[in-house]
Tab-separated table of C-alpha atoms and ligand atoms in Angstrom:
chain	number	residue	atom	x	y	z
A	109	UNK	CA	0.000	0.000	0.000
A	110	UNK	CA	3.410	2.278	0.661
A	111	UNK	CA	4.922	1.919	-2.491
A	112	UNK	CA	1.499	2.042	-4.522
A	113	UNK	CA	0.977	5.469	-2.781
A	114	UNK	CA	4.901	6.413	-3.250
A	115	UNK	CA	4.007	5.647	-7.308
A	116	UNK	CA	0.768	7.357	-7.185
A	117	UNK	CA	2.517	10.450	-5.458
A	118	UNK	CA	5.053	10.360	-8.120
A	119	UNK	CA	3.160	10.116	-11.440
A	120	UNK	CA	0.708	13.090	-10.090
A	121	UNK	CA	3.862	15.028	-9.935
A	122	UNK	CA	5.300	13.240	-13.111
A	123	UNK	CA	1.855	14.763	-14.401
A	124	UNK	CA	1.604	17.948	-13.288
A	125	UNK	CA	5.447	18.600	-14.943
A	126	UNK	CA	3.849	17.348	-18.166
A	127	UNK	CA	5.789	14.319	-18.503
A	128	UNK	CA	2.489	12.523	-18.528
A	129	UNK	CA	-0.662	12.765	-20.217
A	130	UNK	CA	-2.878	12.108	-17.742
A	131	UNK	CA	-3.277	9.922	-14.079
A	132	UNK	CA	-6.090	8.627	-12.512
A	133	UNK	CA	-4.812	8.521	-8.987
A	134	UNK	CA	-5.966	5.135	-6.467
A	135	UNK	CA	-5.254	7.123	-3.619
A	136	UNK	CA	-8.085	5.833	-0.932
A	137	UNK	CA	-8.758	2.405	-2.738
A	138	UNK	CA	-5.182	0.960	-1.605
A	139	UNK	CA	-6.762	-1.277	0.778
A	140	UNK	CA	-9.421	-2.610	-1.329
A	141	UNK	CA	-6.844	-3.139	-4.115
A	142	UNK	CA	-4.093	-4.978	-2.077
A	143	UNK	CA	-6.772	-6.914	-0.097
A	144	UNK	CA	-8.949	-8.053	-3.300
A	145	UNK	CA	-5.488	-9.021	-5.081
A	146	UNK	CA	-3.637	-10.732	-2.517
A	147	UNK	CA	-6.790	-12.835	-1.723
A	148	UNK	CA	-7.184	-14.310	-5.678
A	149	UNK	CA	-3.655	-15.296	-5.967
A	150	UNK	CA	-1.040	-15.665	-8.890
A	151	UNK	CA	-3.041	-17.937	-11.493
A	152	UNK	CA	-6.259	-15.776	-11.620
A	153	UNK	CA	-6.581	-13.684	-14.557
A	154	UNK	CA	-7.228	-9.695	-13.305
A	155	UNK	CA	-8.874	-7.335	-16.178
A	156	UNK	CA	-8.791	-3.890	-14.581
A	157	UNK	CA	-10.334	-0.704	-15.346
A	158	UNK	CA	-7.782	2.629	-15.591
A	159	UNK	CA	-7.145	2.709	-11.663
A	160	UNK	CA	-6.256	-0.301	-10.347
A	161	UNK	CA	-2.465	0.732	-9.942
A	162	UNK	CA	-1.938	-1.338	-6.568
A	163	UNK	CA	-3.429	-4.290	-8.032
A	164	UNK	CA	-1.213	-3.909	-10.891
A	165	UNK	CA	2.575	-3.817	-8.546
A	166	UNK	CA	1.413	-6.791	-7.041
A	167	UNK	CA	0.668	-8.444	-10.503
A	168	UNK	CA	4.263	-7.645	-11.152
A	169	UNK	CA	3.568	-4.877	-13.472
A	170	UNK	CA	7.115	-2.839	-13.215
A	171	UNK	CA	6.046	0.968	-12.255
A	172	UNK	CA	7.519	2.147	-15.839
A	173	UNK	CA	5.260	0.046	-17.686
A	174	UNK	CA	2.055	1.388	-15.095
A	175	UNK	CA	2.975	5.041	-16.526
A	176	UNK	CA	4.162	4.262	-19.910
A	177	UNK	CA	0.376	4.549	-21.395
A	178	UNK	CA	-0.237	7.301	-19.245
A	179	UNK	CA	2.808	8.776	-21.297
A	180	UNK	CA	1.273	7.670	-24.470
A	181	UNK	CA	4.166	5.674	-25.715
A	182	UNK	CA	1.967	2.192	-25.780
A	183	UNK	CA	-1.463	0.634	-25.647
A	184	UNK	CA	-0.586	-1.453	-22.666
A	185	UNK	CA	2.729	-1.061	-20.964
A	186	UNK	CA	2.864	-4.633	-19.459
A	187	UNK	CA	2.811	-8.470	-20.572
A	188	UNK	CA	-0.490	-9.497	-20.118
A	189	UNK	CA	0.501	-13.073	-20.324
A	190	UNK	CA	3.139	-13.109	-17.863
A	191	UNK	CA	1.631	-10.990	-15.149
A	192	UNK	CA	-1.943	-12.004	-15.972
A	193	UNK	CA	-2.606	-8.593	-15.653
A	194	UNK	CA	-4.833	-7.316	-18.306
A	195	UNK	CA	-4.746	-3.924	-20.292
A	196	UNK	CA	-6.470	-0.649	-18.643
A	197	UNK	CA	-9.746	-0.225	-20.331
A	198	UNK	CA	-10.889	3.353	-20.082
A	199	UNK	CA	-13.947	1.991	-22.229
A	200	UNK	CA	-16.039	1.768	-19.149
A	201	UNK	CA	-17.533	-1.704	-18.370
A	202	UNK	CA	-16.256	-3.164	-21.660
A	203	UNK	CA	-13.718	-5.347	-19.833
A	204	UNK	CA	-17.050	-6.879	-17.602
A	205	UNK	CA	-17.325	-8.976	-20.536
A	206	UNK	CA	-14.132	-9.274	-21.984
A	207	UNK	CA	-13.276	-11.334	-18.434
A	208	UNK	CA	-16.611	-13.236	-18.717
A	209	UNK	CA	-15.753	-14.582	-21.999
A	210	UNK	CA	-12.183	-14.883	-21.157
A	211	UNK	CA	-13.255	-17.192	-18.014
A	212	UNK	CA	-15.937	-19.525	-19.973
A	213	UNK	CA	-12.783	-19.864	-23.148
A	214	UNK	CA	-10.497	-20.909	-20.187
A	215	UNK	CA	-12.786	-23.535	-19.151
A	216	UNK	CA	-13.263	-24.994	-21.833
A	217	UNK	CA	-10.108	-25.379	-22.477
A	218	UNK	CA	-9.723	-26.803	-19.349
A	219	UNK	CA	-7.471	-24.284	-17.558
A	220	UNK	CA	-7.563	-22.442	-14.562
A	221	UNK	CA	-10.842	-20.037	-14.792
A	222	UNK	CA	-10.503	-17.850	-12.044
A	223	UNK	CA	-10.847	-14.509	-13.335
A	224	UNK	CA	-11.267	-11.248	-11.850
A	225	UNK	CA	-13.440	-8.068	-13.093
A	226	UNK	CA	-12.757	-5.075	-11.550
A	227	UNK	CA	-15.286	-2.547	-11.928
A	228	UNK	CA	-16.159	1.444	-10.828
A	229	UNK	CA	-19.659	2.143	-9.426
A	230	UNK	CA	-20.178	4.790	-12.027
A	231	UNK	CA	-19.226	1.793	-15.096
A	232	UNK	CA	-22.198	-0.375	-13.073
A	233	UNK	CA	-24.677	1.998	-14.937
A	234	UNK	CA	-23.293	0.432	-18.430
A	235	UNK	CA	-25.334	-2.096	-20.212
A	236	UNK	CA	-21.994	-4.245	-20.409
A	237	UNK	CA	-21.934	-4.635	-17.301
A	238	UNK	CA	-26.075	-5.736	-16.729
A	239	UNK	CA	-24.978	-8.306	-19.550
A	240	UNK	CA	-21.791	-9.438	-18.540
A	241	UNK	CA	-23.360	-10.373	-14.464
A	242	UNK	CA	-26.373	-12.449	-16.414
A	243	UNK	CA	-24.353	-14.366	-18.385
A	244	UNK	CA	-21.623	-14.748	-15.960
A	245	UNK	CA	-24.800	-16.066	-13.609
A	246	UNK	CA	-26.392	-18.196	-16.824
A	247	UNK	CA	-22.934	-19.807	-17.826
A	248	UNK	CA	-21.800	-20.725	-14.201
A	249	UNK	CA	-18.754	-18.585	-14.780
A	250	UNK	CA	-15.587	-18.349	-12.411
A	251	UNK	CA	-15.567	-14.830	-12.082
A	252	UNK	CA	-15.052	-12.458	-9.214
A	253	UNK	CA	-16.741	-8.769	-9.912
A	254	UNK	CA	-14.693	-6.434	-7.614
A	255	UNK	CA	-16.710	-2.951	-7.621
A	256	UNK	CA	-14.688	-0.474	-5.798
A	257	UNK	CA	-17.653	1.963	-5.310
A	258	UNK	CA	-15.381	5.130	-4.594
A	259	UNK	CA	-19.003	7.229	-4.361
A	260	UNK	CA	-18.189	9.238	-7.755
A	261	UNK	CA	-17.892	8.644	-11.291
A	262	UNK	CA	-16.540	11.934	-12.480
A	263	UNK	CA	-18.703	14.166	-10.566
A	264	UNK	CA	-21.615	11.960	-10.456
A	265	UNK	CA	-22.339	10.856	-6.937
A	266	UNK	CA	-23.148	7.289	-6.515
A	267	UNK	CA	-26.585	8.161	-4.459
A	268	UNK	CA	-27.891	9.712	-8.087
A	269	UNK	CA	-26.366	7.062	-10.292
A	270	UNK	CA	-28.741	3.936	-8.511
A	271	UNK	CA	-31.928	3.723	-6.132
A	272	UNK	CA	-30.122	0.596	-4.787
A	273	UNK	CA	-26.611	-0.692	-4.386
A	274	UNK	CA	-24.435	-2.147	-6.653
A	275	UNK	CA	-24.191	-5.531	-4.262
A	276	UNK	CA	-28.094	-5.887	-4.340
A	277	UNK	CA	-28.366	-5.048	-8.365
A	278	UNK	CA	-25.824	-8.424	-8.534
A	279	UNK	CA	-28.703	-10.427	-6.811
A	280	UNK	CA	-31.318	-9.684	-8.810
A	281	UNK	CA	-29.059	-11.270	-11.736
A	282	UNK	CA	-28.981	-14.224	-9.395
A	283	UNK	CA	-25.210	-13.725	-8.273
A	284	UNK	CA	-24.043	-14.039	-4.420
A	285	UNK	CA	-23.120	-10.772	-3.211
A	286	UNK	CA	-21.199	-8.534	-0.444
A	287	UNK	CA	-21.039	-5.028	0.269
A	288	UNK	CA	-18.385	-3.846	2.739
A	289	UNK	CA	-15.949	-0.668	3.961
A	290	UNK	CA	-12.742	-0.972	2.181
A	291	UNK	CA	-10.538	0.910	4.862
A	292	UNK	CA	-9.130	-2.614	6.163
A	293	UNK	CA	-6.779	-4.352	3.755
A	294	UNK	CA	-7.628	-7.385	6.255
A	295	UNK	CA	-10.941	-7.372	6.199
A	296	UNK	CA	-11.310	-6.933	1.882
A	297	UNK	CA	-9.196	-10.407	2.009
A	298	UNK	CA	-11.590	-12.210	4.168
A	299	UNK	CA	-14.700	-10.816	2.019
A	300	UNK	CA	-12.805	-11.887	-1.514
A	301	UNK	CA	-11.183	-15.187	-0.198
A	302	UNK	CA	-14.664	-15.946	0.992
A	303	UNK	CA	-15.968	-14.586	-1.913
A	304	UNK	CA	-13.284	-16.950	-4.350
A	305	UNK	CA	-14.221	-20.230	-2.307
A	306	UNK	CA	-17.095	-19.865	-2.987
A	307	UNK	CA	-17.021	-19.654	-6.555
A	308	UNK	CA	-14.635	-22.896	-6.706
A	309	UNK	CA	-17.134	-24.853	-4.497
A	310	UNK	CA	-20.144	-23.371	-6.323
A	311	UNK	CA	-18.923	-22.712	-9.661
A	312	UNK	CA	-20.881	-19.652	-9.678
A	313	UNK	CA	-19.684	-15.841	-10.037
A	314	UNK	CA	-19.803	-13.472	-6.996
A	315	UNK	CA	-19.863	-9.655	-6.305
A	316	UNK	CA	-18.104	-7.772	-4.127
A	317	UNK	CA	-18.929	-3.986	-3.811
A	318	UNK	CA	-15.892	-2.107	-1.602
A	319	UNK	CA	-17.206	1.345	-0.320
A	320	UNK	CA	-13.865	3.046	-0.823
A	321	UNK	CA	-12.916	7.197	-0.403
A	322	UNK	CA	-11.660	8.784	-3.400
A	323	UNK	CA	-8.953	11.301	-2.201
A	324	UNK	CA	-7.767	12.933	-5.214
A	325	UNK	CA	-10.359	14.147	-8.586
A	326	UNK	CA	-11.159	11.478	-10.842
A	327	UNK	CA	-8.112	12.173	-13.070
A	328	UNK	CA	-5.553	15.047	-12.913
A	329	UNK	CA	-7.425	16.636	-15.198
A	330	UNK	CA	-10.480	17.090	-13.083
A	331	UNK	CA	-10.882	20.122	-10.152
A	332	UNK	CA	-13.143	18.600	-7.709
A	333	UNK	CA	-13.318	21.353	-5.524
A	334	UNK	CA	-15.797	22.559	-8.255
A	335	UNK	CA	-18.353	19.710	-7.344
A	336	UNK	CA	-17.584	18.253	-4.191
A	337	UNK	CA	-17.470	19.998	-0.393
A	338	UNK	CA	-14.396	20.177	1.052
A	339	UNK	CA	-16.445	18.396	4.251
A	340	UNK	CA	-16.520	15.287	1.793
A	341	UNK	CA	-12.900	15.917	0.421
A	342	UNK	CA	-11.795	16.086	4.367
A	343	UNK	CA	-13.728	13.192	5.243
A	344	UNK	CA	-12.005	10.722	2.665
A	345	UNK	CA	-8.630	11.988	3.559
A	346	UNK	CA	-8.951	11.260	7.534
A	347	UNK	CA	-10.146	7.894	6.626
A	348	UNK	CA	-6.792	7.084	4.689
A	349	UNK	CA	-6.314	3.410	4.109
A	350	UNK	CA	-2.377	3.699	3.854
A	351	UNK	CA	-2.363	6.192	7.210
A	352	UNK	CA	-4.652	4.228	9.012
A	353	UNK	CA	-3.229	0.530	8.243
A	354	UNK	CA	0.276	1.861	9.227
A	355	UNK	CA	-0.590	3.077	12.462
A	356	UNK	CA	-2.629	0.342	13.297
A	357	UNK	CA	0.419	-2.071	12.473
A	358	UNK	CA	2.901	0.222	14.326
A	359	UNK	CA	0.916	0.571	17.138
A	360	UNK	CA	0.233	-3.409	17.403
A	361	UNK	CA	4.130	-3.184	16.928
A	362	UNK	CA	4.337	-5.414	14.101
A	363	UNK	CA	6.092	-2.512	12.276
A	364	UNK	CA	8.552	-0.531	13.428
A	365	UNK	CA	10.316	3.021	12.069
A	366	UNK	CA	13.359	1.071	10.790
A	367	UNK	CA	11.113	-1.029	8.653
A	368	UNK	CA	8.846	1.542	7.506
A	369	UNK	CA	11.769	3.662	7.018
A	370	UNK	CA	13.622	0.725	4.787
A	371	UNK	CA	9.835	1.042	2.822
A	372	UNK	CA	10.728	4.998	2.457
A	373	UNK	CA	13.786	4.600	1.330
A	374	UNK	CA	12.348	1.734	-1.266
A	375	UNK	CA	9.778	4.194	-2.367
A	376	UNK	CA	12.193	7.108	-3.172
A	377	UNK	CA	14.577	4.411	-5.147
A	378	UNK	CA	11.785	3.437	-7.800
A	379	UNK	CA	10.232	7.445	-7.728
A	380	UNK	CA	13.806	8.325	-9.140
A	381	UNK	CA	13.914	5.795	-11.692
A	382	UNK	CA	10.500	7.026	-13.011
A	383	UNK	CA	11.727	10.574	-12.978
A	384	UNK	CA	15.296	9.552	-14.913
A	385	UNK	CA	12.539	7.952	-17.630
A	386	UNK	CA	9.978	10.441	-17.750
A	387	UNK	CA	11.637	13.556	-17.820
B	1	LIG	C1	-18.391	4.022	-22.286
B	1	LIG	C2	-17.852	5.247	-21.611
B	1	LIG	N1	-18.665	6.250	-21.307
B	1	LIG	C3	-18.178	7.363	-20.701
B	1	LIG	C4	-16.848	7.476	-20.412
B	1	LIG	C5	-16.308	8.718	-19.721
B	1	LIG	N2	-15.920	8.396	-18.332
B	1	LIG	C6	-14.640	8.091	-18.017
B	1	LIG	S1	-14.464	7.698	-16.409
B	1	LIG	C7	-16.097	7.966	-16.090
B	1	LIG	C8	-16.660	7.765	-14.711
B	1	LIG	C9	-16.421	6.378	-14.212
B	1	LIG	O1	-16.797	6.243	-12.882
B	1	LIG	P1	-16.599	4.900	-12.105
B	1	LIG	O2	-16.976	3.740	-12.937
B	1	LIG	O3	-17.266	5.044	-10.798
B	1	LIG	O4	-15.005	4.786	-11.917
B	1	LIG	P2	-14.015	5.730	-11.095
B	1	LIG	O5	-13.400	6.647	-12.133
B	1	LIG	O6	-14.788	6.434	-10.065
B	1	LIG	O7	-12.974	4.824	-10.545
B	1	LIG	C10	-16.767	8.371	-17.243
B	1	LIG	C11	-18.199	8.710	-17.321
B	1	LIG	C12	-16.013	6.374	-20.751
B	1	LIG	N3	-14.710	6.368	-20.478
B	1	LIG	N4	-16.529	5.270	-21.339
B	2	LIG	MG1	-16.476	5.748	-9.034
């Protein structure tokens, strides 16, 4: 969650130098990002939206190749074979299916068809999305639907995008669902490694909505003090995963300031190699 903020930090900067196009920052969906990704594993097969940057480092995506589309030089950035890691699609919902059909070709080809959707609450409102959870449900397929419902899709807020949630629409397509608080990296694992087993032992797809704070404006091209109170900004900024999980570990001391200082220094090592290749 350190060095996915430390990355974030630096391509915001990277940005705002014009050494990149644009950035969506993740900064407030750490936990639900490290929590839903360490839970799946290696072997499943992750197709991301545009902001799914933690998810990414721990797919083994290098942080050069995260900015490099960002920086327009590529499509991708990454090899999606090797890191299982799917290309950013900024087509919203579009990848909903793409993993669907991806996980139903996998099986029968009799391979490993975990695969993992993740998914915005605003992209929920796409007819890709409606068809991809009924024939997900209809086919039996092995896929996880991670919505990380950050409250906004652009300025939209979530409360005028939906009369219901996002967890309950899944039901009515006759998929299992959970919504929870993504400020816990521990307690995202629990939901999605409940959530996985229960796709293996059911063979049946699964939603799990993560109420998560958006800290920063939906890309660095967006001013969201023009939309959003600075009550709401405040609010999502005092309930920091990255903050909150590091204090909570230091004060259980199961980290200490040599450790999180060896993360620091780990941080600044990789920032510089971005700025020697971006600028
Ligand atoms: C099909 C489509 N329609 C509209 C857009 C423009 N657009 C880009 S991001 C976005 C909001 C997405 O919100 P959400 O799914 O909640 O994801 P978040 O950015 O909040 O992570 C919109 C409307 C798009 N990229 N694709
Ligand atoms: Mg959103």
């Amino acid at each position: 969650m350190l060095v996915a903020r430390g990355i974030d930090e630096e391509a915001h900067r990277l940005q705002k130098q014009g050494a990149l196009i644009l950035w969506p920052s993740c900064q407030g969906q750490e936990a639900a990002q490290v929590g839903s990704a360490l839970a799946v594993g290696p072997a499943a097969a992750v197709f991301p939206t545009y902001r799914e940057h933690a998810v990414a480092l721990i797919r083994g995506v290098a942080p050069d190749e995260l900015l490099a589309q960002w920086a327009g030089r590529t499509f991708c950035g990454w090899d999606p074979h090797r890191t299982r890691y799917f290309p950013a699609t900024v087509v919203l919902a579009a990848q909903t299916l793409h993993g669907v059909g991806y996980s139903i070709a996998q099986r029968l080809q009799g391979r490993e068809d975990l695969v993992v959707v993740y998914v915005g609450d605003g992209a929920t409102s796409e007819g890709d999305m409606s068809e991809a959870m009924n024939l997900a449900a209809v086919d039996s397929a092995s896929v996880l639907f991670v919505c990380q419902n950050n409250g906004w899709a652009i300025s939209k807020p979530a409360e005028e995008q939906m009369r219901t949630s996002v967890a309950e629409r899944a039901r009515g397509f006759g998929i299992e669902s959970v919504r929870l608080s993504g400020g816990d990296p521990e307690t995202v694992f629990a939901a999605c490694s409940r959530a996985t087993g229960h796709i293996r032992a059911e063979r049946a797809p699964y939603l799990v909505e993560i109420q998560v704070g958006r800290i920063r404006g939906h890309t660095t091209s967006d001013a969201q003090e023009a939309y959003r109170t600075r009550d709401d900004i405040a609010r999502a900024k005092a309930a920091d995963p990255v903050t909150a999980y590091r204090d909570r570990l230091s004060g259980l001391g199961l980290v200490d300031t040599a450790w999180l200082d060896a993360v620091d220094a780990e941080v600044r090592e990789l920032c510089e190699r971005l700025i020697k290749e971006y600028t």
